[in-house]
mmCIF file of C-alpha atoms in Angstrom:
data_model
loop_
_atom_site.group_PDB
_atom_site.id
_atom_site.type_symbol
_atom_site.label_atom_id
_atom_site.label_comp_id
_atom_site.label_asym_id
_atom_site.label_seq_id
_atom_site.Cartn_x
_atom_site.Cartn_y
_atom_site.Cartn_z
ATOM 1 C CA MET H 1 130.357 105.265 102.173
ATOM 2 C CA ALA H 2 129.865 105.041 105.928
ATOM 3 C CA SER H 3 129.712 108.834 105.952
ATOM 4 C CA ALA H 4 127.125 108.804 103.151
ATOM 5 C CA LEU H 5 125.020 106.282 105.087
ATOM 6 C CA ALA H 6 125.192 108.491 108.173
ATOM 7 C CA MET H 7 123.907 111.397 106.077
ATOM 8 C CA ALA H 8 121.009 109.266 104.791
ATOM 9 C CA ARG H 9 120.000 108.348 108.350
ATOM 10 C CA ARG H 10 119.609 112.039 109.232
ATOM 11 C CA ASN H 11 116.459 112.445 107.173
ATOM 12 C CA LEU H 12 114.779 109.075 107.639
ATOM 13 C CA GLY H 13 111.058 109.717 107.841
ATOM 14 C CA GLN H 14 111.348 113.165 106.252
ATOM 15 C CA THR H 15 111.675 112.503 102.527
ATOM 16 C CA SER H 16 108.637 110.458 101.503
ATOM 17 C CA PRO H 17 107.655 109.489 98.897
ATOM 18 C CA ASN H 18 111.354 109.485 98.026
ATOM 19 C CA PRO H 19 114.051 107.581 99.922
ATOM 20 C CA SER H 20 116.507 109.395 102.151
ATOM 21 C CA VAL H 21 119.761 109.229 100.190
ATOM 22 C CA GLY H 22 123.197 110.291 101.385
ATOM 23 C CA ALA H 23 125.954 111.566 99.103
ATOM 24 C CA VAL H 24 129.612 112.329 99.783
ATOM 25 C CA ILE H 25 132.197 113.738 97.362
ATOM 26 C CA VAL H 26 135.890 113.007 97.870
ATOM 27 C CA ALA H 27 138.719 114.758 96.058
ATOM 28 C CA PRO H 28 142.520 114.418 96.112
ATOM 29 C CA THR H 29 144.368 116.436 98.720
ATOM 30 C CA PRO H 30 146.974 118.641 97.020
ATOM 31 C CA PRO H 31 150.581 117.717 97.909
ATOM 32 C CA ARG H 32 152.237 119.984 100.467
ATOM 33 C CA GLY H 33 155.831 121.177 100.428
ATOM 34 C CA PRO H 34 158.324 121.255 97.557
ATOM 35 C CA ALA H 35 159.324 117.603 97.964
ATOM 36 C CA ALA H 36 155.793 116.200 98.235
ATOM 37 C CA THR H 37 154.905 113.643 95.564
ATOM 38 C CA LYS H 38 151.906 111.804 97.031
ATOM 39 C CA THR H 39 148.381 112.962 97.579
ATOM 40 C CA GLY H 40 145.667 111.671 99.852
ATOM 41 C CA GLU H 41 141.947 112.196 99.692
ATOM 42 C CA GLN H 42 139.531 114.330 101.664
ATOM 43 C CA ILE H 43 135.773 114.712 101.923
ATOM 44 C CA ILE H 44 134.793 118.036 100.425
ATOM 45 C CA ALA H 45 131.000 117.772 100.349
ATOM 46 C CA ARG H 46 128.175 115.929 102.100
ATOM 47 C CA ALA H 47 124.436 116.035 101.382
ATOM 48 C CA VAL H 48 121.151 114.277 102.083
ATOM 49 C CA THR H 49 117.783 114.266 100.313
ATOM 50 C CA GLY H 50 115.747 117.288 101.356
ATOM 51 C CA HIS H 51 112.473 117.244 103.281
ATOM 52 C CA GLY H 52 109.608 116.069 101.110
ATOM 53 C CA GLY H 53 112.040 114.375 98.733
ATOM 54 C CA THR H 54 113.684 117.384 97.101
ATOM 55 C CA PRO H 55 116.317 118.448 96.340
ATOM 56 C CA HIS H 56 118.143 115.169 95.786
ATOM 57 C CA ALA H 57 121.425 114.521 97.545
ATOM 58 C CA GLU H 58 123.712 114.277 94.501
ATOM 59 C CA PRO H 59 123.143 117.761 92.998
ATOM 60 C CA GLN H 60 123.367 119.315 96.458
ATOM 61 C CA ALA H 61 126.743 117.667 97.050
ATOM 62 C CA ILE H 62 127.960 118.707 93.604
ATOM 63 C CA GLU H 63 127.065 122.357 94.209
ATOM 64 C CA THR H 64 128.846 122.331 97.568
ATOM 65 C CA ALA H 65 131.926 120.694 96.036
ATOM 66 C CA ARG H 66 131.964 123.099 93.098
ATOM 67 C CA ALA H 67 131.986 126.046 95.482
ATOM 68 C CA ALA H 68 134.763 124.451 97.559
ATOM 69 C CA ILE H 69 137.237 123.333 94.892
ATOM 70 C CA GLY H 70 136.019 124.649 91.548
ATOM 71 C CA VAL H 71 134.745 123.020 88.383
ATOM 72 C CA GLU H 72 138.100 121.692 87.110
ATOM 73 C CA ALA H 73 139.013 119.958 90.385
ATOM 74 C CA LEU H 74 135.703 118.051 90.334
ATOM 75 C CA LYS H 75 137.026 116.049 87.386
ATOM 76 C CA ASP H 76 139.319 114.202 89.804
ATOM 77 C CA ALA H 77 136.592 113.650 92.382
ATOM 78 C CA THR H 78 134.698 110.531 93.449
ATOM 79 C CA LEU H 79 131.017 110.580 94.395
ATOM 80 C CA TYR H 80 129.784 108.089 97.004
ATOM 81 C CA VAL H 81 125.999 107.673 97.051
ATOM 82 C CA THR H 82 123.791 105.288 99.030
ATOM 83 C CA LEU H 83 121.319 104.570 96.187
ATOM 84 C CA GLU H 84 121.604 104.364 92.415
ATOM 85 C CA PRO H 85 121.250 107.902 90.991
ATOM 86 C CA CYS H 86 117.927 108.557 89.278
ATOM 87 C CA ASN H 87 117.795 108.659 85.503
ATOM 88 C CA HIS H 88 114.388 110.208 84.864
ATOM 89 C CA GLN H 89 112.670 113.568 84.999
ATOM 90 C CA GLY H 90 110.455 113.810 88.058
ATOM 91 C CA ARG H 91 110.034 116.764 90.378
ATOM 92 C CA THR H 92 113.763 117.307 89.780
ATOM 93 C CA PRO H 93 116.011 116.720 86.741
ATOM 94 C CA PRO H 94 117.871 113.369 86.524
ATOM 95 C CA CYS H 95 120.770 113.132 88.956
ATOM 96 C CA THR H 96 122.793 111.270 86.323
ATOM 97 C CA GLU H 97 122.813 114.415 84.169
ATOM 98 C CA ALA H 98 124.123 116.528 87.056
ATOM 99 C CA ILE H 99 126.896 113.994 87.711
ATOM 100 C CA ILE H 100 127.932 113.801 84.053
ATOM 101 C CA LYS H 101 127.839 117.571 83.631
ATOM 102 C CA ALA H 102 130.017 118.018 86.721
ATOM 103 C CA GLY H 103 132.710 115.852 85.126
ATOM 104 C CA ILE H 104 133.089 113.547 88.156
ATOM 105 C CA LYS H 105 135.354 110.658 87.169
ATOM 106 C CA ARG H 106 134.081 107.919 89.488
ATOM 107 C CA VAL H 107 130.809 107.039 91.236
ATOM 108 C CA VAL H 108 130.537 104.489 94.056
ATOM 109 C CA ILE H 109 126.992 103.225 94.659
ATOM 110 C CA ALA H 110 125.794 101.219 97.653
ATOM 111 C CA GLY H 111 122.178 100.080 97.207
ATOM 112 C CA ASP H 112 119.751 99.075 94.467
ATOM 113 C CA ASP H 113 116.851 101.219 93.292
ATOM 114 C CA HIS H 114 113.834 99.043 92.484
ATOM 115 C CA ASP H 115 111.942 101.906 90.864
ATOM 116 C CA GLU H 116 111.243 100.797 87.284
ATOM 117 C CA ARG H 117 112.250 104.246 86.066
ATOM 118 C CA VAL H 118 115.765 103.680 87.412
ATOM 119 C CA LYS H 119 116.628 100.009 88.077
ATOM 120 C CA GLY H 120 120.043 99.883 86.432
ATOM 121 C CA GLY H 121 119.393 102.694 83.967
ATOM 122 C CA GLY H 122 121.250 105.227 86.065
ATOM 123 C CA ILE H 123 124.318 103.013 86.261
ATOM 124 C CA ALA H 124 124.194 102.320 82.516
ATOM 125 C CA LYS H 125 124.012 106.028 81.677
ATOM 126 C CA LEU H 126 126.971 106.869 83.901
ATOM 127 C CA LYS H 127 129.070 104.114 82.345
ATOM 128 C CA ALA H 128 128.098 105.211 78.835
ATOM 129 C CA ALA H 129 129.426 108.662 79.698
ATOM 130 C CA GLY H 130 132.810 107.145 80.555
ATOM 131 C CA ILE H 131 132.426 107.355 84.321
ATOM 132 C CA LYS H 132 133.922 104.524 86.360
ATOM 133 C CA VAL H 133 131.131 102.973 88.457
ATOM 134 C CA THR H 134 131.551 100.697 91.488
ATOM 135 C CA VAL H 135 128.399 99.059 92.861
ATOM 136 C CA GLY H 136 127.578 97.210 96.081
ATOM 137 C CA ILE H 137 129.771 98.873 98.720
ATOM 138 C CA CYS H 138 127.865 98.601 102.053
ATOM 139 C CA LYS H 139 124.897 97.288 100.073
ATOM 140 C CA ALA H 140 123.137 95.604 102.999
ATOM 141 C CA ALA H 141 123.146 98.728 105.152
ATOM 142 C CA ALA H 142 122.014 100.914 102.267
ATOM 143 C CA ASN H 143 119.164 98.582 101.320
ATOM 144 C CA ARG H 144 117.921 98.615 104.905
ATOM 145 C CA LEU H 145 117.761 102.406 104.875
ATOM 146 C CA SER H 146 115.821 102.476 101.591
ATOM 147 C CA LEU H 147 113.607 99.467 102.353
ATOM 148 C CA GLY H 148 110.452 101.570 102.587
ATOM 149 C CA HIS H 149 111.090 103.036 99.124
ATOM 150 C CA THR H 150 111.762 99.547 97.767
ATOM 151 C CA LEU H 151 108.581 98.093 99.254
ATOM 152 C CA LEU H 152 106.572 101.011 97.902
ATOM 153 C CA LYS H 153 107.738 100.026 94.397
ATOM 154 C CA THR H 154 107.672 96.225 94.753
ATOM 155 C CA GLU H 155 104.846 95.408 97.200
ATOM 156 C CA ASN H 156 102.805 98.623 97.169
ATOM 157 C CA ARG H 157 103.187 99.140 100.918
ATOM 158 C CA PRO H 158 105.460 100.978 103.336
ATOM 159 C CA ALA H 159 108.093 99.374 105.522
ATOM 160 C CA ILE H 160 106.268 98.375 108.710
ATOM 161 C CA LEU H 161 108.263 98.900 111.900
ATOM 162 C CA ILE H 162 106.606 97.486 115.005
ATOM 163 C CA LYS H 163 107.554 98.884 118.413
ATOM 164 C CA SER H 164 106.640 97.122 121.645
ATOM 165 C CA ALA H 165 107.642 97.729 125.264
ATOM 166 C CA LEU H 166 107.812 94.578 127.400
ATOM 167 C CA SER H 167 108.414 93.912 131.051
ATOM 168 C CA ALA H 168 111.414 91.860 132.187
ATOM 169 C CA ASP H 169 109.225 88.747 132.015
ATOM 170 C CA GLY H 170 108.234 89.475 128.413
ATOM 171 C CA LEU H 171 104.704 90.787 129.023
ATOM 172 C CA ILE H 172 102.791 94.040 128.708
ATOM 173 C CA LEU H 173 100.511 95.666 131.242
ATOM 174 C CA PRO H 174 96.814 95.869 130.389
ATOM 175 C CA ALA H 175 95.032 99.215 130.295
ATOM 176 C CA SER H 176 93.575 100.648 133.472
ATOM 177 C CA ASP H 177 90.108 99.420 134.434
ATOM 178 C CA GLY H 178 87.401 101.037 132.387
ATOM 179 C CA SER H 179 89.637 102.924 129.965
ATOM 180 C CA ALA H 180 88.968 100.670 127.010
ATOM 181 C CA ALA H 181 85.233 101.096 127.465
ATOM 182 C CA THR H 182 85.029 104.819 128.146
ATOM 183 C CA GLY H 183 87.958 106.410 126.367
ATOM 184 C CA ASN H 184 88.962 108.088 129.610
ATOM 185 C CA GLY H 185 92.313 106.391 130.046
ATOM 186 C CA THR H 186 94.858 108.283 132.096
ATOM 187 C CA GLY H 187 97.728 107.361 129.797
ATOM 188 C CA PRO H 188 99.937 104.329 129.264
ATOM 189 C CA ARG H 189 101.153 102.151 132.113
ATOM 190 C CA TRP H 190 104.914 102.267 131.642
ATOM 191 C CA VAL H 191 107.060 99.143 131.876
ATOM 192 C CA THR H 192 110.176 100.904 130.579
ATOM 193 C CA SER H 193 112.303 103.776 131.884
ATOM 194 C CA PRO H 194 112.232 107.440 130.750
ATOM 195 C CA LEU H 195 115.531 106.873 128.919
ATOM 196 C CA ALA H 196 114.066 103.946 126.971
ATOM 197 C CA ARG H 197 111.001 105.996 126.139
ATOM 198 C CA ARG H 198 113.185 108.783 124.763
ATOM 199 C CA ARG H 199 114.842 106.225 122.499
ATOM 200 C CA GLY H 200 111.366 105.267 121.336
ATOM 201 C CA GLN H 201 110.718 108.914 120.502
ATOM 202 C CA LEU H 202 113.710 108.832 118.176
ATOM 203 C CA LEU H 203 112.078 105.930 116.325
ATOM 204 C CA ARG H 204 109.044 108.169 115.818
ATOM 205 C CA ALA H 205 111.270 110.858 114.327
ATOM 206 C CA GLU H 206 112.577 108.332 111.785
ATOM 207 C CA ALA H 207 109.084 107.332 110.606
ATOM 208 C CA ASP H 208 106.827 109.311 108.305
ATOM 209 C CA CYS H 209 103.609 107.872 109.721
ATOM 210 C CA ILE H 210 102.541 106.069 112.894
ATOM 211 C CA LEU H 211 99.672 103.598 113.287
ATOM 212 C CA ILE H 212 97.719 102.719 116.408
ATOM 213 C CA GLY H 213 94.506 100.788 116.943
ATOM 214 C CA ARG H 214 91.288 101.660 118.703
ATOM 215 C CA GLY H 215 92.328 100.070 122.000
ATOM 216 C CA THR H 216 95.538 102.090 122.289
ATOM 217 C CA ALA H 217 93.733 105.298 121.343
ATOM 218 C CA LEU H 218 91.186 104.735 124.105
ATOM 219 C CA ALA H 219 93.543 103.530 126.809
ATOM 220 C CA ASP H 220 96.395 106.019 126.273
ATOM 221 C CA ASP H 221 94.787 108.981 124.467
ATOM 222 C CA PRO H 222 98.183 109.730 122.856
ATOM 223 C CA SER H 223 99.186 112.714 120.749
ATOM 224 C CA LEU H 224 101.749 110.602 118.818
ATOM 225 C CA THR H 225 104.107 113.558 118.435
ATOM 226 C CA CYS H 226 107.873 113.407 118.766
ATOM 227 C CA ARG H 227 108.589 114.887 122.180
ATOM 228 C CA LEU H 228 112.377 115.140 121.942
ATOM 229 C CA ASN H 229 113.577 118.715 122.389
ATOM 230 C CA GLY H 230 113.431 120.634 119.125
ATOM 231 C CA MET H 231 112.055 117.694 117.130
ATOM 232 C CA ALA H 232 108.299 118.252 117.230
ATOM 233 C CA ALA H 233 108.404 119.100 113.526
ATOM 234 C CA ARG H 234 109.597 115.541 112.871
ATOM 235 C CA SER H 235 106.430 114.036 114.320
ATOM 236 C CA PRO H 236 104.984 111.355 112.028
ATOM 237 C CA GLN H 237 101.547 111.487 110.438
ATOM 238 C CA PRO H 238 99.123 109.822 112.896
ATOM 239 C CA ILE H 239 96.909 107.015 111.579
ATOM 240 C CA LEU H 240 94.089 105.456 113.601
ATOM 241 C CA LEU H 241 92.538 102.075 112.884
ATOM 242 C CA ASP H 242 88.928 102.566 113.982
ATOM 243 C CA SER H 243 87.063 99.952 111.966
ATOM 244 C CA ARG H 244 83.654 100.665 113.540
ATOM 245 C CA LEU H 245 84.110 104.468 113.706
ATOM 246 C CA SER H 246 83.441 104.449 117.417
ATOM 247 C CA LEU H 247 86.286 106.507 118.906
ATOM 248 C CA PRO H 248 85.032 109.463 120.989
ATOM 249 C CA LYS H 249 85.553 112.944 119.604
ATOM 250 C CA HIS H 250 87.351 114.265 122.709
ATOM 251 C CA LEU H 251 90.581 112.331 122.015
ATOM 252 C CA LYS H 252 93.702 114.486 121.667
ATOM 253 C CA LEU H 253 94.296 113.377 118.096
ATOM 254 C CA PHE H 254 90.966 114.887 117.061
ATOM 255 C CA GLN H 255 91.776 118.245 118.633
ATOM 256 C CA THR H 256 93.993 120.371 116.371
ATOM 257 C CA SER H 257 94.791 122.632 119.341
ATOM 258 C CA ALA H 258 96.739 119.719 120.842
ATOM 259 C CA ILE H 259 99.240 119.853 117.984
ATOM 260 C CA SER H 260 102.488 121.583 118.869
ATOM 261 C CA ALA H 261 102.790 125.130 117.511
ATOM 262 C CA ASP H 262 106.176 124.458 115.910
ATOM 263 C CA MET H 263 104.976 121.718 113.570
ATOM 264 C CA ALA H 264 102.469 121.671 110.762
ATOM 265 C CA ALA H 265 99.040 120.670 112.054
ATOM 266 C CA MET H 266 98.251 117.172 110.849
ATOM 267 C CA GLN H 267 94.779 115.768 110.942
ATOM 268 C CA PRO H 268 94.897 112.062 111.738
ATOM 269 C CA LEU H 269 93.990 109.580 109.050
ATOM 270 C CA VAL H 270 91.258 107.207 110.246
ATOM 271 C CA ALA H 271 90.914 103.819 108.543
ATOM 272 C CA TYR H 272 87.504 102.196 108.848
ATOM 273 C CA ASP H 273 85.399 99.334 107.498
ATOM 274 C CA GLN H 274 84.001 100.516 104.162
ATOM 275 C CA ALA H 275 80.754 98.638 104.866
ATOM 276 C CA ILE H 276 79.748 101.298 107.405
ATOM 277 C CA SER H 277 76.836 103.420 106.195
ATOM 278 C CA SER H 278 77.502 106.794 104.594
ATOM 279 C CA ALA H 279 75.364 108.509 107.237
ATOM 280 C CA GLU H 280 77.559 107.146 110.047
ATOM 281 C CA VAL H 281 80.706 108.151 108.173
ATOM 282 C CA LYS H 282 79.415 111.699 107.642
ATOM 283 C CA ALA H 283 78.426 112.109 111.279
ATOM 284 C CA TYR H 284 81.792 110.830 112.508
ATOM 285 C CA GLY H 285 83.781 113.061 110.167
ATOM 286 C CA THR H 286 81.721 116.169 110.913
ATOM 287 C CA GLU H 287 82.483 116.001 114.622
ATOM 288 C CA ARG H 288 86.203 115.226 114.364
ATOM 289 C CA SER H 289 89.273 116.760 112.809
ATOM 290 C CA ALA H 290 90.264 113.753 110.692
ATOM 291 C CA THR H 291 90.569 112.377 107.170
ATOM 292 C CA LEU H 292 88.642 109.131 106.739
ATOM 293 C CA ILE H 293 89.899 106.212 104.639
ATOM 294 C CA PRO H 294 87.504 103.374 103.734
ATOM 295 C CA ILE H 295 89.167 99.931 103.751
ATOM 296 C CA LYS H 296 87.649 96.652 102.643
ATOM 297 C CA ARG H 297 86.800 93.972 105.193
ATOM 298 C CA SER H 298 89.025 90.908 105.478
ATOM 299 C CA SER H 299 87.675 87.374 105.168
ATOM 300 C CA GLU H 300 88.416 86.889 108.899
ATOM 301 C CA GLY H 301 86.494 90.030 109.833
ATOM 302 C CA GLY H 302 87.733 93.518 110.588
ATOM 303 C CA VAL H 303 89.688 95.811 108.304
ATOM 304 C CA ASP H 304 91.923 94.043 105.764
ATOM 305 C CA LEU H 305 95.441 94.920 106.930
ATOM 306 C CA ARG H 306 97.084 94.453 103.543
ATOM 307 C CA ALA H 307 94.517 96.759 101.958
ATOM 308 C CA LEU H 308 95.245 99.231 104.754
ATOM 309 C CA ALA H 309 98.978 99.081 103.984
ATOM 310 C CA THR H 310 98.229 99.692 100.298
ATOM 311 C CA ALA H 311 96.054 102.695 101.118
ATOM 312 C CA ILE H 312 98.841 104.140 103.261
ATOM 313 C CA ALA H 313 101.367 103.585 100.461
ATOM 314 C CA ALA H 314 99.036 105.394 98.040
ATOM 315 C CA ARG H 315 99.590 108.513 100.136
ATOM 316 C CA GLY H 316 103.342 108.261 99.637
ATOM 317 C CA PHE H 317 104.305 107.006 103.095
ATOM 318 C CA THR H 318 107.334 104.710 103.088
ATOM 319 C CA ARG H 319 108.127 104.127 106.788
ATOM 320 C CA MET H 320 105.232 103.271 109.089
ATOM 321 C CA MET H 321 105.830 102.806 112.783
ATOM 322 C CA VAL H 322 103.251 100.730 114.643
ATOM 323 C CA GLU H 323 102.668 101.538 118.307
ATOM 324 C CA GLY H 324 99.457 99.582 118.592
ATOM 325 C CA GLY H 325 98.536 97.221 121.380
ATOM 326 C CA PRO H 326 98.833 93.440 121.320
ATOM 327 C CA THR H 327 95.914 92.864 118.939
ATOM 328 C CA LEU H 328 97.083 95.110 116.084
ATOM 329 C CA SER H 329 100.772 94.222 116.401
ATOM 330 C CA GLY H 330 99.941 90.531 116.691
ATOM 331 C CA ARG H 331 97.687 90.587 113.621
ATOM 332 C CA LEU H 332 100.388 92.261 111.560
ATOM 333 C CA ILE H 333 103.014 89.755 112.654
ATOM 334 C CA LYS H 334 100.727 86.776 112.004
ATOM 335 C CA ALA H 335 99.987 88.159 108.530
ATOM 336 C CA GLY H 336 103.686 88.680 107.810
ATOM 337 C CA LEU H 337 103.053 92.397 107.348
ATOM 338 C CA PHE H 338 106.089 93.693 109.172
ATOM 339 C CA ASP H 339 109.762 94.259 108.480
ATOM 340 C CA GLN H 340 111.282 95.232 111.818
ATOM 341 C CA LEU H 341 110.608 94.621 115.492
ATOM 342 C CA ASN H 342 111.849 97.230 117.956
ATOM 343 C CA ILE H 343 111.567 95.596 121.366
ATOM 344 C CA PHE H 344 112.165 97.561 124.569
ATOM 345 C CA ILE H 345 112.566 95.504 127.754
ATOM 346 C CA GLY H 346 112.102 97.042 131.183
ATOM 347 C CA ALA H 347 113.713 96.070 134.474
ATOM 348 C CA GLN H 348 110.576 94.985 136.359
ATOM 349 C CA ASN H 349 108.301 91.976 135.943
ATOM 350 C CA ALA H 350 104.667 92.494 135.027
ATOM 351 C CA GLY H 351 103.654 89.545 137.169
ATOM 352 C CA PRO H 352 100.223 87.886 137.140
ATOM 353 C CA GLU H 353 98.439 90.831 135.506
ATOM 354 C CA GLY H 354 100.758 90.852 132.504
ATOM 355 C CA ILE H 355 99.481 89.707 129.116
ATOM 356 C CA ALA H 356 101.183 88.283 126.016
ATOM 357 C CA PRO H 357 102.398 91.085 123.726
ATOM 358 C CA PHE H 358 101.292 89.828 120.311
ATOM 359 C CA ASP H 359 97.638 88.800 120.136
ATOM 360 C CA GLY H 360 98.093 86.021 122.669
ATOM 361 C CA GLU H 361 101.623 85.139 121.561
ATOM 362 C CA SER H 362 105.046 85.838 123.060
ATOM 363 C CA LEU H 363 108.136 87.472 121.636
ATOM 364 C CA GLU H 364 109.737 84.024 121.480
ATOM 365 C CA TRP H 365 106.862 82.881 119.272
ATOM 366 C CA ALA H 366 107.493 85.749 116.838
ATOM 367 C CA LEU H 367 111.215 85.025 116.700
ATOM 368 C CA GLU H 368 110.495 81.378 115.902
ATOM 369 C CA ALA H 369 107.682 82.069 113.431
ATOM 370 C CA TRP H 370 109.705 84.386 111.188
ATOM 371 C CA PRO H 371 113.349 84.581 110.089
ATOM 372 C CA LEU H 372 114.507 87.525 112.150
ATOM 373 C CA ASN H 373 118.060 88.694 112.615
ATOM 374 C CA LEU H 374 119.093 90.666 115.682
ATOM 375 C CA GLU H 375 120.420 93.852 114.093
ATOM 376 C CA TYR H 376 121.688 95.349 117.327
ATOM 377 C CA SER H 377 121.058 95.653 121.035
ATOM 378 C CA GLN H 378 121.357 98.832 123.065
ATOM 379 C CA THR H 379 121.618 99.256 126.821
ATOM 380 C CA LEU H 380 119.449 102.081 128.119
ATOM 381 C CA GLY H 381 120.240 102.315 131.822
ATOM 382 C CA ASP H 382 118.642 99.206 133.329
ATOM 383 C CA ASN H 383 116.499 98.722 130.198
ATOM 384 C CA LEU H 384 117.332 97.159 126.842
ATOM 385 C CA MET H 385 116.391 97.730 123.230
ATOM 386 C CA HIS H 386 116.605 94.910 120.673
ATOM 387 C CA GLN H 387 116.060 95.551 116.975
ATOM 388 C CA TYR H 388 115.160 92.556 114.808
ATOM 389 C CA ILE H 389 114.989 92.716 111.019
ATOM 390 C CA ARG H 390 113.321 90.309 108.612
ATOM 391 C CA SER H 391 115.902 88.401 106.601
ATOM 392 C CA ASP H 392 113.676 86.315 104.307
ATOM 393 C CA ARG H 393 113.695 88.735 101.373
ATOM 394 C CA GLU H 394 116.658 89.744 99.273
ATOM 395 C CA ILE H 395 115.660 93.397 99.412
ATOM 396 C CA ALA H 396 116.063 93.375 103.184
ATOM 397 C CA ALA H 397 119.682 92.345 102.534
ATOM 398 C CA VAL H 398 120.546 91.793 106.190
#
């Protein structure tokens, strides 16, 4: 199952609206030598959900195994899969039918599928066909990997993964003078090392969309692509929160020529306050390469963040990384609209010019305000990365 989970991780951020599922097929190892009486087991096939959600992992693994050992030998095989196999006709036939037809004798399932079209039905169909089914192996790890899919079905939103880079004294550096007003920022002011920033790029590759606010767009003028070698095609869909539709048209995200040649050109999605006049919306859209999304206003003012999350889910996104500044990240945390904090800590202090990272609040405040478990820590030269996961919902299963 650990091998199946590793396969699922490979395509995180690439399979929406479906989850990234890993599958492994194990078969007995034939005895060797005339006196051999015992057999072991060996992995004969591995697979992961394809880009865009198809093909599913289970039929891919079955085809690989069939080619390796033949149809008859599959009857002694065991399939390990990270999520309950689907039991309905969608863009692909039901995976349960492929498993039954292959004659596999045993299926080991890690995580739960909260899709109403599955939700125990896949397990029931396999058992009815006489297949031995084991459920719950490495369940916590599997449910974390499929959390975005689960939230899409249960809360009508993607998993929200906040990333923040802090100085050694727990602060962030403000934008350069004038950048927030003019949109002529010279880029971010780094508090972390190049190695830590490369690790952050990997987080981008594991997300299917990335959200920033107006302040970050102005101060940093980012492209939001994945800049790891050979991984530009895994860049997430950029989303801008520009409630007043005031971002200047010269920003990189509005220039399709800034998109790397080896990835599909993606116009940014721009979320804005739906109360803005249609004339302003038309003028903004005409001058920029972008798709505009109207969002209702919250009772506190500004775009309603839960409505924004719902609108993003409606487009099939399941894993949304947030690289916004302190205001956006802080608002999401205060609203409870987040599932993971990815905190990078640099080696130097920000000093007197540093500001609190979450809308006036510290990291310590966030850790006290919400039940967060430290999933792991990673040393990145003289920098650190800490990943915290919400543990107050069963589906998080930490």
